[in-house]
Coordinates of C-alpha atoms and ligand atoms in Angstrom, one line a residue:
M1 CA 0.0 0.1 0.0
S2 CA 1.3 3.6 -0.9
E3 CA 1.9 5.8 2.0
P4 CA -0.8 8.4 2.2
T5 CA 1.2 11.1 3.8
L6 CA 3.0 11.5 0.4
T7 CA -0.1 13.0 -1.1
A8 CA 1.5 16.6 -0.3
V9 CA 4.5 16.1 -2.8
L10 CA 2.6 14.2 -5.5
P11 CA 2.7 14.0 -8.3
D12 CA 6.1 13.2 -9.0
E13 CA 8.2 14.7 -11.6
R14 CA 6.6 12.7 -14.4
G15 CA 3.1 13.4 -13.2
Y16 CA 2.4 10.1 -11.4
F17 CA 0.3 9.8 -8.3
G18 CA 1.5 6.1 -7.7
E19 CA 0.9 4.1 -10.7
F20 CA -1.6 6.5 -12.3
G21 CA -1.3 9.8 -14.2
G22 CA 1.4 10.5 -16.5
S23 CA 1.2 12.3 -20.0
F24 CA 0.1 9.9 -23.0
V25 CA 0.0 12.4 -25.8
P26 CA 0.9 13.0 -29.3
E27 CA 4.6 13.9 -29.7
I28 CA 4.1 17.4 -30.8
L29 CA 2.1 18.3 -27.4
V30 CA 5.1 17.3 -25.2
P31 CA 7.1 20.5 -25.6
A32 CA 3.7 22.4 -25.1
L33 CA 3.0 20.4 -21.6
E34 CA 6.7 21.2 -20.5
E35 CA 6.1 24.9 -21.2
L36 CA 2.8 24.7 -19.2
N37 CA 4.4 23.1 -16.4
E38 CA 7.4 25.4 -16.3
A39 CA 5.1 28.4 -16.5
F40 CA 2.7 26.9 -13.7
L41 CA 5.5 26.2 -11.2
T42 CA 6.9 29.8 -11.6
A43 CA 3.7 31.3 -11.6
K44 CA 2.9 29.4 -8.4
Q45 CA 6.0 31.1 -6.6
D46 CA 5.4 34.5 -7.7
P47 CA 3.6 36.8 -5.4
A48 CA 2.3 39.0 -8.3
F49 CA 0.5 36.0 -9.7
Q50 CA -0.8 34.8 -6.4
A51 CA -2.2 38.4 -5.7
C52 CA -3.9 38.7 -9.0
Y53 CA -5.4 35.3 -8.8
H54 CA -6.6 35.8 -5.2
G55 CA -8.0 39.4 -5.8
L56 CA -10.0 38.0 -8.9
L57 CA -11.6 35.2 -6.5
R58 CA -12.4 37.9 -4.0
D59 CA -13.7 40.7 -6.3
Y60 CA -14.8 38.8 -9.3
V61 CA -16.0 35.1 -8.0
G62 CA -17.1 36.1 -4.7
R63 CA -14.9 34.4 -2.4
P64 CA -14.6 33.5 0.3
T65 CA -17.8 31.3 -0.3
A66 CA -20.0 30.9 3.1
L67 CA -19.7 28.0 5.2
T68 CA -23.1 27.4 6.2
Y69 CA -24.3 25.3 9.3
A70 CA -27.1 23.1 8.1
E71 CA -29.1 22.9 11.3
R72 CA -32.3 21.4 9.9
L73 CA -30.6 18.8 7.7
T74 CA -28.4 17.9 10.9
E75 CA -31.6 17.3 12.8
R76 CA -33.2 15.1 10.1
L77 CA -30.1 13.0 9.5
G78 CA -29.6 12.8 13.3
G79 CA -25.8 12.3 13.4
G80 CA -22.7 14.8 13.4
R81 CA -23.0 18.5 13.0
I82 CA -23.3 19.4 9.0
Y83 CA -21.8 22.3 7.5
L84 CA -22.1 23.0 3.7
K85 CA -19.1 24.7 1.8
R86 CA -21.2 27.2 -0.4
E87 CA -19.5 26.8 -3.9
D88 CA -23.0 27.3 -5.4
L89 CA -22.5 31.1 -4.4
C90 CA -19.5 31.3 -6.6
H91 CA -20.2 33.7 -9.9
T92 CA -21.8 31.3 -12.6
G93 CA -23.0 29.1 -9.9
A94 CA -20.3 26.4 -9.4
H95 CA -16.7 25.8 -8.2
K96 CA -15.4 25.5 -11.8
I97 CA -14.7 29.3 -12.1
N98 CA -11.9 29.0 -9.4
N99 CA -10.1 26.8 -12.0
A100 CA -11.0 28.9 -15.2
I101 CA -9.6 32.0 -13.4
G102 CA -6.2 30.5 -12.5
Q103 CA -5.8 28.9 -16.1
I104 CA -6.6 32.1 -18.0
L105 CA -4.2 34.1 -15.9
L106 CA -1.5 31.5 -16.7
A107 CA -2.6 31.7 -20.5
R108 CA -2.0 35.6 -20.4
R109 CA 1.1 35.1 -18.6
M110 CA 2.5 32.7 -21.3
G111 CA 1.4 35.1 -24.0
K112 CA -1.4 32.8 -25.6
T113 CA -4.1 34.6 -27.4
R114 CA -6.5 31.8 -28.2
I115 CA -8.4 29.7 -25.5
I116 CA -10.0 26.5 -26.3
A117 CA -12.0 24.2 -24.0
E118 CA -14.0 21.0 -24.0
T119 CA -17.4 20.8 -22.2
G120 CA -19.9 18.1 -21.3
A121 CA -23.1 19.8 -19.8
G122 CA -21.8 23.3 -20.7
Q123 CA -20.8 24.2 -17.0
H124 CA -16.9 24.3 -17.7
G125 CA -17.8 26.1 -21.1
V126 CA -19.7 28.6 -19.5
A127 CA -16.8 29.1 -16.8
T128 CA -14.2 29.2 -19.5
A129 CA -16.5 31.8 -21.7
T130 CA -16.9 33.9 -18.8
V131 CA -13.3 34.3 -18.1
C132 CA -12.5 34.8 -21.9
A133 CA -15.0 37.7 -21.9
R134 CA -13.6 39.2 -18.7
F135 CA -9.9 39.3 -20.3
G136 CA -11.3 40.0 -23.9
M137 CA -9.8 36.5 -25.4
E138 CA -10.9 34.5 -28.2
C139 CA -12.7 31.5 -26.9
I140 CA -13.7 28.3 -28.8
V141 CA -15.8 25.7 -27.0
Y142 CA -15.9 22.0 -28.3
M143 CA -19.3 20.2 -27.2
G144 CA -20.8 17.2 -28.4
A145 CA -23.6 17.6 -31.0
E146 CA -26.0 15.4 -28.6
D147 CA -25.0 17.7 -25.6
I148 CA -25.7 20.8 -27.6
E149 CA -29.2 19.4 -28.2
R150 CA -29.6 18.5 -24.5
Q151 CA -28.0 21.7 -22.9
Q152 CA -29.4 24.6 -24.8
L153 CA -29.5 27.0 -22.1
N154 CA -25.9 26.9 -21.6
V155 CA -25.0 27.0 -25.4
H156 CA -26.9 30.2 -25.3
R157 CA -25.2 31.5 -22.3
M158 CA -21.6 30.8 -23.9
R159 CA -22.7 32.3 -27.3
L160 CA -23.9 35.6 -25.3
L161 CA -20.5 35.6 -23.7
G162 CA -18.9 35.5 -26.9
A163 CA -17.6 32.1 -27.4
D164 CA -17.5 30.0 -30.6
V165 CA -19.4 26.7 -29.7
R166 CA -18.2 24.2 -32.1
P167 CA -20.2 20.6 -32.4
A168 CA -18.3 17.3 -31.8
T169 CA -20.0 15.1 -34.3
S170 CA -18.0 11.6 -34.0
G171 CA -18.7 8.8 -31.6
S172 CA -21.3 9.2 -29.2
Q173 CA -21.3 13.0 -29.8
T174 CA -20.6 13.6 -26.0
L175 CA -17.9 15.0 -23.6
K176 CA -15.4 12.1 -24.6
D177 CA -15.6 13.3 -28.2
A178 CA -15.6 17.0 -27.7
T179 CA -12.4 16.4 -25.7
N180 CA -10.9 14.5 -28.7
E181 CA -11.8 17.4 -30.8
A182 CA -10.2 20.1 -28.5
I183 CA -7.0 17.8 -28.2
R184 CA -7.0 17.6 -32.1
D185 CA -7.6 21.6 -32.2
W186 CA -4.6 21.9 -29.7
V187 CA -2.2 19.7 -31.9
T188 CA -2.8 21.9 -34.9
N189 CA -2.5 25.4 -33.0
V190 CA -0.3 24.7 -30.3
R191 CA 1.7 27.7 -30.7
D192 CA -0.8 30.4 -29.8
T193 CA -3.4 28.3 -28.1
F194 CA -4.0 27.5 -24.5
Y195 CA -6.2 24.6 -23.7
I196 CA -8.2 25.0 -20.5
I197 CA -9.2 21.8 -18.9
G198 CA -12.3 21.5 -16.6
S199 CA -11.3 19.0 -14.1
V200 CA -8.6 17.1 -12.4
V201 CA -8.0 14.9 -15.5
G202 CA -5.7 15.0 -18.6
P203 CA -1.9 14.7 -19.0
H204 CA 0.6 16.3 -16.5
P205 CA 0.5 18.9 -15.2
Y206 CA -3.2 19.2 -15.5
P207 CA -4.4 17.0 -12.7
A208 CA -2.1 18.8 -10.3
M209 CA -2.6 22.4 -11.5
V210 CA -6.4 22.1 -11.5
R211 CA -6.5 20.6 -8.1
D212 CA -4.1 23.6 -6.8
F213 CA -6.5 25.9 -8.1
H214 CA -9.2 24.4 -6.3
T215 CA -7.4 23.9 -2.9
I216 CA -8.8 27.3 -1.8
I217 CA -11.9 25.5 -1.1
G218 CA -10.4 23.3 1.6
E219 CA -8.1 26.1 2.8
E220 CA -11.2 28.3 3.6
V221 CA -13.0 25.3 5.3
K222 CA -10.0 25.2 7.6
T223 CA -10.0 28.7 8.6
Q224 CA -13.9 29.1 8.5
L225 CA -14.4 25.8 10.9
H226 CA -11.9 27.2 13.2
E227 CA -13.8 30.3 13.4
K228 CA -17.0 28.6 14.2
E229 CA -16.1 25.5 16.1
G230 CA -12.7 26.3 17.3
R231 CA -11.0 23.4 15.3
T232 CA -9.6 23.5 11.8
D233 CA -10.1 19.9 11.0
P234 CA -13.7 18.1 10.8
D235 CA -14.3 14.4 11.1
M236 CA -15.9 13.7 7.8
L237 CA -15.6 15.5 4.3
I238 CA -17.9 14.4 1.6
A239 CA -18.1 15.5 -2.0
C240 CA -19.3 14.3 -5.5
V241 CA -16.8 13.2 -8.0
G242 CA -17.3 13.4 -11.6
G243 CA -13.7 14.2 -13.0
G244 CA -13.0 14.8 -9.3
S245 CA -12.0 18.7 -9.1
N246 CA -14.4 19.8 -6.4
A247 CA -13.9 16.8 -4.3
I248 CA -9.8 17.0 -4.4
G249 CA -10.2 20.8 -3.8
M250 CA -11.8 20.3 -0.5
F251 CA -9.9 17.3 0.5
H252 CA -6.4 18.0 -0.3
P253 CA -5.7 20.2 2.6
F254 CA -6.8 17.6 4.9
L255 CA -5.2 14.6 3.4
R256 CA -2.3 14.4 5.9
N257 CA -4.4 14.2 8.8
T258 CA -5.6 10.6 8.6
S259 CA -8.2 11.2 11.3
V260 CA -10.3 13.2 8.6
R261 CA -12.5 10.6 6.8
C262 CA -12.8 11.7 3.2
V263 CA -15.7 10.3 1.2
G264 CA -16.2 10.7 -2.5
V265 CA -19.7 10.1 -4.1
E266 CA -19.8 8.7 -7.8
A267 CA -22.9 8.4 -9.9
S268 CA -24.3 5.1 -10.3
G269 CA -27.1 6.2 -12.7
E270 CA -29.5 3.5 -13.0
G271 CA -27.7 1.1 -10.6
L272 CA -24.4 -0.5 -10.7
D273 CA -25.9 -3.5 -12.8
G274 CA -27.4 -0.8 -15.3
R275 CA -26.1 2.2 -17.0
H276 CA -24.0 4.2 -14.6
A277 CA -20.8 6.5 -14.4
A278 CA -19.2 4.7 -11.2
T279 CA -15.9 4.8 -12.5
L280 CA -13.8 4.2 -9.3
T281 CA -16.2 1.6 -8.2
L282 CA -16.5 -0.6 -11.3
G283 CA -13.8 0.7 -13.7
K284 CA -10.3 -0.8 -14.5
P285 CA -7.1 1.0 -15.1
G286 CA -6.8 2.2 -18.6
I287 CA -5.6 5.4 -20.6
L288 CA -8.1 8.0 -21.5
H289 CA -7.4 11.7 -22.7
G290 CA -3.8 11.5 -21.9
A291 CA -3.6 10.0 -18.4
L292 CA -3.7 6.4 -16.9
S293 CA -6.4 6.2 -14.6
Y294 CA -9.6 4.2 -13.6
L295 CA -11.9 4.0 -16.6
L296 CA -15.2 2.4 -17.5
Q297 CA -14.4 0.0 -20.4
D298 CA -15.7 -3.3 -21.9
E299 CA -14.0 -6.7 -22.0
E300 CA -11.9 -5.5 -25.1
G301 CA -10.9 -2.2 -23.4
Q302 CA -13.1 0.0 -25.5
V303 CA -14.3 2.9 -23.2
S304 CA -18.0 2.5 -22.1
L305 CA -20.6 5.1 -22.4
A306 CA -21.3 6.5 -19.1
H307 CA -24.5 7.5 -17.7
S308 CA -26.0 9.6 -15.0
I309 CA -29.0 12.1 -14.5
S310 CA -26.4 14.6 -13.8
A311 CA -24.6 15.7 -17.1
G312 CA -21.6 16.8 -15.1
L313 CA -20.9 13.4 -13.6
D314 CA -21.5 11.7 -16.7
Y315 CA -17.8 10.8 -17.7
P316 CA -16.2 7.4 -18.2
G317 CA -12.7 8.6 -16.5
V318 CA -11.7 10.1 -13.3
G319 CA -8.7 12.2 -12.2
P320 CA -5.5 9.9 -11.6
E321 CA -5.1 11.2 -8.0
H322 CA -8.5 9.9 -7.1
A323 CA -7.4 6.5 -8.5
W324 CA -4.4 6.5 -6.3
L325 CA -6.4 7.8 -3.1
K326 CA -8.7 4.8 -3.6
Q327 CA -5.9 2.3 -4.0
S328 CA -4.0 3.7 -1.0
G329 CA -7.2 3.6 1.0
R330 CA -7.0 7.2 2.2
V331 CA -10.3 8.1 0.7
D332 CA -13.4 6.1 0.6
Y333 CA -15.6 6.0 -2.7
V334 CA -19.4 5.2 -2.7
S335 CA -22.0 5.8 -5.2
A336 CA -25.7 7.1 -5.5
T337 CA -28.1 6.3 -8.2
D338 CA -30.1 9.0 -10.1
Q339 CA -33.2 8.1 -7.9
E340 CA -31.2 8.7 -4.7
A341 CA -29.8 11.8 -6.2
M342 CA -33.4 13.1 -6.8
E343 CA -34.2 12.5 -3.2
G344 CA -30.7 14.3 -2.2
V345 CA -32.1 17.5 -4.2
Q346 CA -35.4 17.4 -2.4
L347 CA -33.9 16.8 1.1
L348 CA -31.5 19.8 0.9
S349 CA -33.9 21.8 -0.6
E350 CA -36.6 21.4 1.9
T351 CA -34.5 21.2 5.0
E352 CA -32.3 24.2 4.1
G353 CA -33.6 26.3 1.3
I354 CA -30.7 25.5 -0.8
I355 CA -31.5 23.8 -4.4
P356 CA -28.4 22.0 -5.1
A357 CA -27.0 20.9 -8.6
L358 CA -27.8 17.3 -9.4
E359 CA -24.1 16.6 -9.1
T360 CA -24.2 17.8 -5.6
A361 CA -27.2 16.0 -4.6
H362 CA -25.4 12.9 -5.2
A363 CA -23.2 14.0 -2.1
V364 CA -26.1 14.9 -0.1
A365 CA -27.6 11.2 -1.1
G366 CA -24.2 9.8 -0.1
L367 CA -24.2 11.8 3.2
A368 CA -28.0 10.8 4.0
R369 CA -26.7 7.0 4.2
L370 CA -23.5 7.7 6.1
A371 CA -24.6 10.4 8.6
G372 CA -26.0 7.8 10.9
E373 CA -22.6 6.3 11.4
T374 CA -21.3 9.6 13.0
D375 CA -21.7 11.0 16.7
P376 CA -23.5 14.1 17.5
D377 CA -19.9 15.7 18.4
D378 CA -18.8 15.0 15.0
L379 CA -18.2 17.7 12.5
I380 CA -19.2 16.8 8.8
V381 CA -18.6 19.3 5.7
L382 CA -20.3 18.7 2.5
N383 CA -18.9 20.5 -0.5
C384 CA -22.0 22.1 -2.2
S385 CA -20.5 22.3 -5.5
G386 CA -23.3 24.1 -7.4
R387 CA -26.7 25.4 -7.6
G388 CA -29.6 23.5 -9.0
D389 CA -31.2 26.4 -11.4
K390 CA -29.4 24.7 -14.6
D391 CA -31.2 21.3 -13.8
M392 CA -34.7 22.5 -13.0
Q393 CA -36.2 21.2 -16.3
T394 CA -34.5 17.7 -15.4
I395 CA -35.8 17.9 -11.9
A396 CA -39.3 18.8 -12.8
E397 CA -39.5 15.9 -15.4
A398 CA -37.9 13.3 -13.0
L399 CA -40.4 14.3 -10.2
S400 CA -43.6 14.4 -12.3
Ligands
PLP1 C1 -18.8 19.7 -13.3 C2 -19.5 19.7 -11.9 C3 -19.1 18.8 -11.0 C4 -18.1 17.5 -11.3 O1 -16.8 17.8 -11.7 P1 -15.9 17.6 -10.8 O2 -14.6 18.0 -11.6 O3 -15.9 16.2 -10.2 O4 -15.8 18.6 -9.5 C5 -19.9 18.8 -9.8 N1 -20.5 19.7 -9.2 C6 -21.0 20.7 -10.2 C7 -21.9 21.7 -9.8 C8 -20.5 20.8 -11.5 O5 -20.7 21.7 -12.2

């Protein structure tokens, strides 16, 4: 078993978290990824970059986001005291903007003039189009043709923000195919183009870089919990896992303290024996989009189609650091079905007056199951990764 305390210095130089991660890309992208890694490492040490990043998080994103005591949810579930980390209050309605801000600042620093991104449900596309508008940068977003049909509202948002939304028409015409198109574009235009990836996935250094742009979530939890409860570290952290960025952003500053139980909740869709997106629960190691991680695949190693009622969790891969955290046993991964997520939406809405995103609702469902294992003195923090406005159509249909 790997040593969990090593997490603070992972990945290694080649981008590995244990056996997972790395960089499996066409030759032409190797120098671009090295240049990116170099730029990221120097920016991280540069007080001017940090000041600019934190200034935008404060004045544009609206950070720090609140840490809300969920009094009635705590009463209802009858275990430890539950706090909600309110990423739903970020500008654009979810945590994704933390990373988009970090990466566009890096793009400017590197002198890139053209931004590309992939998007599934459109949330990362909206975050990217938002920061491109803010900085007056050209923005091209690849989106599966099928997803463009399903997520019209976000397509309108991106176009209003000035982005060029291009349909990916190959394969299943969803996120996996949009990502392939974005990689193809990057290969062709690598000189002036910066690729903003939307989760802790892809080749090194993306998983580490995206994580670092989200650890502000966990760092704020430490400060806010100390103010409210007199201690920085809770007993349990819980978050939903698609690619894994909101979860790792909250978990990471706590991983070295092994008395903090960390729980990631994947989407098990129609159930683990039906169509699902439970990559860590049922996937096997394989390479997708430039990294080695757990992957949903069939007997022949072909990537399977993922399914979840929540578009943001509907991805057959997962970030390599999560693969390693699962293997090392440091983080527990469980899953929640579409049905349980719908119950989670209703539970948080009715008890706290907070309508969560369907992704977040999976974490609520996971907590509803696990809260009973905790003591009334325990402190629990749930990452409320986004708000549910974008999902109202789906929620209304599922409830009728
Ligand atoms: C995209 C999204 C997720 C899933 O992405 P992660 O990288 O796993 O965080 C979760 N919640 C919301 C609200 C999202 O928009």
